Coordinates of C-alpha atoms in Angstrom, one line a residue:
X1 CA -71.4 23.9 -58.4
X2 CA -68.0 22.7 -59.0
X3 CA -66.7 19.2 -59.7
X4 CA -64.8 17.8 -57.9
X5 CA -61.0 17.3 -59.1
X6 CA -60.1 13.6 -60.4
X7 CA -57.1 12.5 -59.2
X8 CA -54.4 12.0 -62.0
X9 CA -52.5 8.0 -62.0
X10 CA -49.6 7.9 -60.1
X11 CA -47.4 4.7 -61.6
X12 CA -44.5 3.5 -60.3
X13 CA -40.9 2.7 -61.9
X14 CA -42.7 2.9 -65.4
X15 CA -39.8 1.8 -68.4
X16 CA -39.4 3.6 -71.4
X17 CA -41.0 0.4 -73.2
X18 CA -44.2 0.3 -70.7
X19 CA -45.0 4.3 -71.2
X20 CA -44.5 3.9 -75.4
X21 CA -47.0 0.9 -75.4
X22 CA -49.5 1.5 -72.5
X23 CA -49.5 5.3 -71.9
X24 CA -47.9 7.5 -74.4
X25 CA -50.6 6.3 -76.9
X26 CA -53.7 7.2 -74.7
X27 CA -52.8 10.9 -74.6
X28 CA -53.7 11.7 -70.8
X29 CA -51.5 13.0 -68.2
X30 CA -50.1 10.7 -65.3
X31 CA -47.4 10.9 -62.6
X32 CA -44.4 9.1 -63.0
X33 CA -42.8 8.1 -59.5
X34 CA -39.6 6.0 -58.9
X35 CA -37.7 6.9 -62.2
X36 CA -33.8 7.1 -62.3
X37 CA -33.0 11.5 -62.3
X38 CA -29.6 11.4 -61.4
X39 CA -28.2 13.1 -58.3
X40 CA -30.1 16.2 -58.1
X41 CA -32.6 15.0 -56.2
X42 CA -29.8 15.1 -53.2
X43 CA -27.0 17.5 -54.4
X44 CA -29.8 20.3 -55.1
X45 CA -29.4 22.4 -52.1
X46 CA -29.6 26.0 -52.0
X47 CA -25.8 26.1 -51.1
X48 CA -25.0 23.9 -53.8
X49 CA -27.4 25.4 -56.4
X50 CA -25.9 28.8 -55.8
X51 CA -22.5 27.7 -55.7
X52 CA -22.7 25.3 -58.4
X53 CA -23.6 28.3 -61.5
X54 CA -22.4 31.2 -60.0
X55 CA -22.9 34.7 -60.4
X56 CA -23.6 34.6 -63.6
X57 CA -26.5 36.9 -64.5
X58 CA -30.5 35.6 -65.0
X59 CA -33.5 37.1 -66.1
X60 CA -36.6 36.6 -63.8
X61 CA -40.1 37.3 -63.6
X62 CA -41.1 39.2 -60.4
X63 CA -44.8 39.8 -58.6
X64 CA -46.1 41.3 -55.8
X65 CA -48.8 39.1 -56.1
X66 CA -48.5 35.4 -55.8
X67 CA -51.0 34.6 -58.7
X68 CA -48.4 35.3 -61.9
X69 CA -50.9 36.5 -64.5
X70 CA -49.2 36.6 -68.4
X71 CA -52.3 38.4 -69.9
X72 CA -52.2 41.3 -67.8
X73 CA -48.4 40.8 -67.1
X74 CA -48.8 41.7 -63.6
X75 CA -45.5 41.0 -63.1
X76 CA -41.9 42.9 -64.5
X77 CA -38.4 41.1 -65.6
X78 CA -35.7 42.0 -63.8
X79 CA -31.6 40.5 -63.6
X80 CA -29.9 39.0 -60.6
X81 CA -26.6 37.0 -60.3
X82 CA -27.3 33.5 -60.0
X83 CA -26.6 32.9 -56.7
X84 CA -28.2 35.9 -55.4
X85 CA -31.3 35.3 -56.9
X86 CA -31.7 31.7 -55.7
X87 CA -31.0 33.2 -51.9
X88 CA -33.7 35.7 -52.5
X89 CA -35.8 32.5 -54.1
X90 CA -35.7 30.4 -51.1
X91 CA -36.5 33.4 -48.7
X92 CA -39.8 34.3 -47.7
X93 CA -39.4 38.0 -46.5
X94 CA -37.0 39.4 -48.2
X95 CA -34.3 42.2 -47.1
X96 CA -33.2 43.1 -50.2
X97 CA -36.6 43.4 -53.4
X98 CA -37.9 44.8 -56.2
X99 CA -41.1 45.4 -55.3
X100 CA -42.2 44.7 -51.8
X101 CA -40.8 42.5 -49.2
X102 CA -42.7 39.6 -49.8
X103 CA -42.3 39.6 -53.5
X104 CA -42.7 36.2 -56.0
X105 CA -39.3 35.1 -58.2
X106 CA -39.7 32.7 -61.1
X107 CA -36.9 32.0 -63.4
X108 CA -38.3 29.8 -66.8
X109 CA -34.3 29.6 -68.3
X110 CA -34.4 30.9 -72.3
X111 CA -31.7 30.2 -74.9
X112 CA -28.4 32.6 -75.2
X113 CA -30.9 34.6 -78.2
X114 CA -34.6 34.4 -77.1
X115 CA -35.3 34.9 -80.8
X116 CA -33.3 31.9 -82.1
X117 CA -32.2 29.9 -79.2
X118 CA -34.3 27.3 -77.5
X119 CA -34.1 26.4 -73.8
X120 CA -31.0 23.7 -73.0
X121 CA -30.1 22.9 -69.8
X122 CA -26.6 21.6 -71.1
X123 CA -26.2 25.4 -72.8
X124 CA -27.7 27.3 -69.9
X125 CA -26.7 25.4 -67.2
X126 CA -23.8 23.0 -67.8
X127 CA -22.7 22.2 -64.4
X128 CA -26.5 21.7 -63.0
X129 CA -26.9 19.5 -66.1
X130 CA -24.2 16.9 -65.7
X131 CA -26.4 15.8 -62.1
X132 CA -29.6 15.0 -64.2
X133 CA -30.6 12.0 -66.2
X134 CA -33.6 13.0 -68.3
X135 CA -35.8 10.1 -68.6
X136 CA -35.7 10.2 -72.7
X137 CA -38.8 7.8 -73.5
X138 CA -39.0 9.6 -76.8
X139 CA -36.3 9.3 -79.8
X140 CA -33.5 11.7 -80.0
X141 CA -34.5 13.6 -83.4
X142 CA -38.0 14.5 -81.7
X143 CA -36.5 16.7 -79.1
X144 CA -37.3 19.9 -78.0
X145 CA -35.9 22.2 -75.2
X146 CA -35.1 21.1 -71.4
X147 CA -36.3 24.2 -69.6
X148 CA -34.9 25.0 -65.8
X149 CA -37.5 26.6 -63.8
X150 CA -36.9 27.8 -60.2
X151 CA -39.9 29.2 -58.2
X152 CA -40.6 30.7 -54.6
X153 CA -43.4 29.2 -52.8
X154 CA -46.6 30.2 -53.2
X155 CA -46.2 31.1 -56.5
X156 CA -49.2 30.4 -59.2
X157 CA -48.8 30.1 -63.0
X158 CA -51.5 31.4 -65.2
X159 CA -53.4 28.1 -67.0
X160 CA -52.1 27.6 -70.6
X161 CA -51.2 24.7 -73.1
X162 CA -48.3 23.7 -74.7
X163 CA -48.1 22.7 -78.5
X164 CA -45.6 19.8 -77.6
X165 CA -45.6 16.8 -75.4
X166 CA -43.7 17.0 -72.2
X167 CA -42.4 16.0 -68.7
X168 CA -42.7 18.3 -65.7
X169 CA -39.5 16.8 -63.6
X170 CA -39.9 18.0 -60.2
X171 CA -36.5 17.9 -58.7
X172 CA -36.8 19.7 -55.2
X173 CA -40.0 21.2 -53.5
X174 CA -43.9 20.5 -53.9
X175 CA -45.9 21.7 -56.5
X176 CA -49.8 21.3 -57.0
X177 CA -50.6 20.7 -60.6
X178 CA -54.5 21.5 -61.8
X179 CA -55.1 20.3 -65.3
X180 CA -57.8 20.4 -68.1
X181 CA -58.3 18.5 -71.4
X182 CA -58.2 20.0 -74.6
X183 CA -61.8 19.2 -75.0
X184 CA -63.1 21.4 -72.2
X185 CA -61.5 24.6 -74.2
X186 CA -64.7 26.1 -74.4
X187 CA -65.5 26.6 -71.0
X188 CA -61.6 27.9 -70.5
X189 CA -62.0 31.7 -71.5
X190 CA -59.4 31.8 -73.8
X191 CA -57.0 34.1 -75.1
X192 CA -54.5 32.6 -77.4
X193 CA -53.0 29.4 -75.7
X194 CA -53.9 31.3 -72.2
X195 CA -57.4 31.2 -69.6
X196 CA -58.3 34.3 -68.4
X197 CA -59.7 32.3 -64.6
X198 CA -56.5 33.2 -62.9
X199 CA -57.9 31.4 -60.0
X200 CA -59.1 28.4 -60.4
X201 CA -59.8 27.2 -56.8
X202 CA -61.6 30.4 -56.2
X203 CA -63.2 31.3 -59.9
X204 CA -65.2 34.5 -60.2
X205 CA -68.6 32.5 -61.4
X206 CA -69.9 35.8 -62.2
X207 CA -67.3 36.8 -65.0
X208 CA -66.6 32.7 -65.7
X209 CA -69.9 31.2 -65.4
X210 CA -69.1 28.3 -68.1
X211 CA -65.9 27.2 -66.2
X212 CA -67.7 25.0 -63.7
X213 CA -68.0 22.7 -67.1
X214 CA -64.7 21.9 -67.1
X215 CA -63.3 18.6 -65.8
X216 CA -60.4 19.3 -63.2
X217 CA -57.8 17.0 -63.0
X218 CA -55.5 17.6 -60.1
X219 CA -52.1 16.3 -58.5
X220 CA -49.3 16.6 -56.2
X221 CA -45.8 16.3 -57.1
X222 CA -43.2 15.7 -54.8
X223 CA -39.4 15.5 -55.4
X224 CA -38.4 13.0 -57.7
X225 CA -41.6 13.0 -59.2
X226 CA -42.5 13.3 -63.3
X227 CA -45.6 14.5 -64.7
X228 CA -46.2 13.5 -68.4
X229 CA -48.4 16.4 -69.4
X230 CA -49.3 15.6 -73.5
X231 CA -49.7 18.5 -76.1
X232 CA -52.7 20.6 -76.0
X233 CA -53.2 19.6 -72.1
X234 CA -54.0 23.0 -70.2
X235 CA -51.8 23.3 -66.8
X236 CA -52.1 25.8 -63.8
X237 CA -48.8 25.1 -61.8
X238 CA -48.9 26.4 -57.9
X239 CA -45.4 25.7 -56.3
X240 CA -46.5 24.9 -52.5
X241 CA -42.7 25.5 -51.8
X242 CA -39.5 26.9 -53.0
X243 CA -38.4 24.3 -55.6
X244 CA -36.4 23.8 -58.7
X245 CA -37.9 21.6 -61.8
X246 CA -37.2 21.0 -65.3
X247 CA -39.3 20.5 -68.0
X248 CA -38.5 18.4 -70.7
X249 CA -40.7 19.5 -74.3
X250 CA -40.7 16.9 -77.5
X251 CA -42.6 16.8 -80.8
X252 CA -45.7 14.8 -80.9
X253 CA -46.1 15.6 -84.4
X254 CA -43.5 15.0 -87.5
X255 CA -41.3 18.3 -87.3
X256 CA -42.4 19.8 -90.2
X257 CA -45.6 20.5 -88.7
X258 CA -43.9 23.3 -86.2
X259 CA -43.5 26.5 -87.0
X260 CA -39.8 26.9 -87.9
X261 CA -39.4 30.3 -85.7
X262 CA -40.8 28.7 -82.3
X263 CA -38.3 29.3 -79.8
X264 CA -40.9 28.4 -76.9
X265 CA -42.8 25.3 -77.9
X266 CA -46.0 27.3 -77.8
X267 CA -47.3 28.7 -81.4
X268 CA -50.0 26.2 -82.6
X269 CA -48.8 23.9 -85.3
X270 CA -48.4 25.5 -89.0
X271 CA -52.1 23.4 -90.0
X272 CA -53.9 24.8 -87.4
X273 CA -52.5 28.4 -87.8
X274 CA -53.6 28.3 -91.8
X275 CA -57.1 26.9 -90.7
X276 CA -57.4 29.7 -88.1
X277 CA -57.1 32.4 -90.8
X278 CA -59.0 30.9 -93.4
X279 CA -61.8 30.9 -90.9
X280 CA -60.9 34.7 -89.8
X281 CA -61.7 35.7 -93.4
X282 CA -64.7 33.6 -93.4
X283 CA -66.1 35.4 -90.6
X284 CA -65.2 38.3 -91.8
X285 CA -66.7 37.7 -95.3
X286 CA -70.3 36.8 -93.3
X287 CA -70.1 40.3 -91.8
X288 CA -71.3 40.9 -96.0
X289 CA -74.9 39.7 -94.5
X290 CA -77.6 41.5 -92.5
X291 CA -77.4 39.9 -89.0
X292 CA -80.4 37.7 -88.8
X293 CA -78.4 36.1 -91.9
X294 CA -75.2 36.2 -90.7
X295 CA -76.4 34.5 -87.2
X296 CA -78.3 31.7 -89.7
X297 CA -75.1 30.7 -92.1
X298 CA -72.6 31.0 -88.4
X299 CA -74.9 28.1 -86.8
X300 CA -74.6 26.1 -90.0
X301 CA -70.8 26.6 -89.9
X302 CA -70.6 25.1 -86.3
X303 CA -72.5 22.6 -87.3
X304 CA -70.2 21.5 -90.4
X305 CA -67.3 21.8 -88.1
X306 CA -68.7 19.1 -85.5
X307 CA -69.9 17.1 -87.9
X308 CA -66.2 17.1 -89.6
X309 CA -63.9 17.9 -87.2
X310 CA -65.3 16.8 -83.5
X311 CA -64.4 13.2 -82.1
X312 CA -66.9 11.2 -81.8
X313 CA -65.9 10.1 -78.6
X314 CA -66.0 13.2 -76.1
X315 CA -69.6 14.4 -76.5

C-alpha cells in the first residue's frame, strides 16, 4: 500500500535571517510564499514573454508523451525562435509540431557553451532578467546558475537529485512538486542521480515493488511561490499548466568539493566520486572468491558501512 504524501511547510514572508537560522540548517524542503520576486509575477504574459527576448533561437526538449523520461530519452531536442516557441508552449493542440499535435515543449536554458558555460539568466536572458529579484539568502561567492525553465502543461519530469542546494521560483502557472529524502534512495531504483518509476502516482508495483517504502512529500506551487529543495533531495516536477519558473542552484559545500567541469550542478561531489570507485574495485576484487564467499565478505561490507557511515538518526 502506499503512503500517503506529507504535506511540505508552507511559511510566509520568511527573511533571509529567519531561513539561515531556523530552516537552512534543518536540510528539509519547505515553500516559501509572500517573498519580494520583482515584476514578473505580472509583466510575464505570453505577449510580453515573446516580445520581450525575441526571435532569438532556443534549444528544447520535445515529447509525444507527457511523462519526459531522461533514461530512455523519450524525447528529441529540437530549435525554435523564441517567440515562436513560447506560442507553441502555451497552446494545447498545436497547428504547427514536431511530433504530433499534442506534443510536450520544455526549455531548461544552458550557458552560450554547454561544455563550459553555466546557466545565467542575466547571460541568457538579459531583458527577462532585469524583472526578477532572486531572493539571495545565500552569500554571493556560493553561487551557482539561475536556470529559466518554460513548460507546457501536463508535462512530467523524470525524479532526480541535484548535488547543490536550490530554489524552485515559480513565476507563472501551477506546478505539483513530489519529493523524496536522500535516505529513501534505496527504495528509488536508481540509475546515476535518476529513478527509473517514471510514474510515481501510478507506480508499476510489479517492476518497483520496494518503492512503496519511500516517504512522499508532496506540494503545490502557485505563482509567486519558492520551493527551497536542499542537495541530494529527489524531485518529480509535473507542471499542471503552462508556466515559466526559475531555478536558482548554490553550493552547500566549500567549492572545492565540486567537480571543476560541472556545467549542470549534477555530478556528485569529487569525495563521493573517489569513494564510489574505490568501492567499484572492491567489488570487483571480491569477484577473486567463489560465491558463497564472496556473498559472506559483501554482507560484512554493508555492515562496516552502516556502522561508519549511516546516521544514527534515520533508522
Amino acid at each position: 500500500r502506499e503512503r500517503r504524501a506529507e504535506a511540505l511547510e508552507r511559511l510566509d514572508g520568511v527573511t533571509r535571517e529567519r531561513f539561515l537560522r531556523d530552516i537552512y540548517p534543518r536540510r528539509k524542503p519547505v515553500v516559501l510564499t509572500g517573498l519580494e520576486l520583482g515584476t514578473c509575477t505580472t509583466k510575464w504574459t505570453i505577449d510580453y514573454l515573446s516580445q520581450a527576448e525575441g526571435s532569438k533561437e532556443v534549444k528544447i526538449h520535445v515529447s509525444a508523451v507527457p511523462q519526459m523520461d531522461f533514461l530512455s530519452k523519450n524525447f528529441v531536442y529540437r530549435t525554435l525562435p523564441f517567440d515562436a516557441f513560447v506560442r507553441r508552449a502555451a497552446e494545447v493542440k498545436h497547428k504547427e509540431y514536431f511530433l504530433t499535435e499534442d506534443e510536450k515543449y520544455y526549455l531548461r536554458s544552458v550557458g552560450e557553451d554547454v561544455r563550459k558555460d553555466i546557466a545565467d539568466i542575466r547571460k541568457q536572458f538579459p531583458i527577462l532578467a532585469e524583472d526578477v529579484h532572486i531572493p539571495e539568502y545565500f552569500e554571493k561567492e556560493q553561487f551557482f546558475s539561475s536556470v529559466f525553465r518554460i513548460s507546457s502543461a501536463g508535462l512530467q519530469l523524470w525524479t532526480h537529485y541535484d548535488v547543490m542546494d536550490n530554489f524552485l521560483i515559480q513565476v507563472t502557472g501551477r506546478k505539483r512538486v513530489v519529493l523524496y529524502s536522500p535516505q529513501d534512495a534505496p527504495y528509488l531504483y536508481l540509475s546515476g542521480t535518476k529513478s527509473e518509476v517514471l510514474d510515481v502516482d501510478n507506480p508499476d508495483m510489479e517492476k518497483y515493488p520496494l518503492f512503496v517504502k519511500a516517504k512522499r512529500y508532496e506540494c503545490v506551487l502557485e505563482a509567486g511561490d519558492v520551493l527551497f529543495i536542499p542537495a541530494l533531495w529527489f524531485h518529480n516536477v509535473i507542471s499542471e499548466e503552462f508556466g515559466v519558473a526559475l531555478n536558482v542552484f548554490w553550493k552547500h559545500l566549500p567549492a572545492e568539493s565540486y567537480d571543476k567541469t560541472d556545467t549542470y550542478g549534477n555530478k556528485d561531489p569529487m569525495a563521493a566520486s573517489r569513494a564510489i570507485q574505490i568501492l567499484d574495485r572492491a567489488l570487483k576484487t571480491l569477484e577473486e572468491l567463489p560465491e558463497e564467499y564472496r556473498d559472506f565478505y559483501a554482507r560484512r561490507m554493508v555492515l562496516r558501512i552502516q556502522e561508519k557511515a549511516y546516521r544514527n538518526d534515520c533508522g
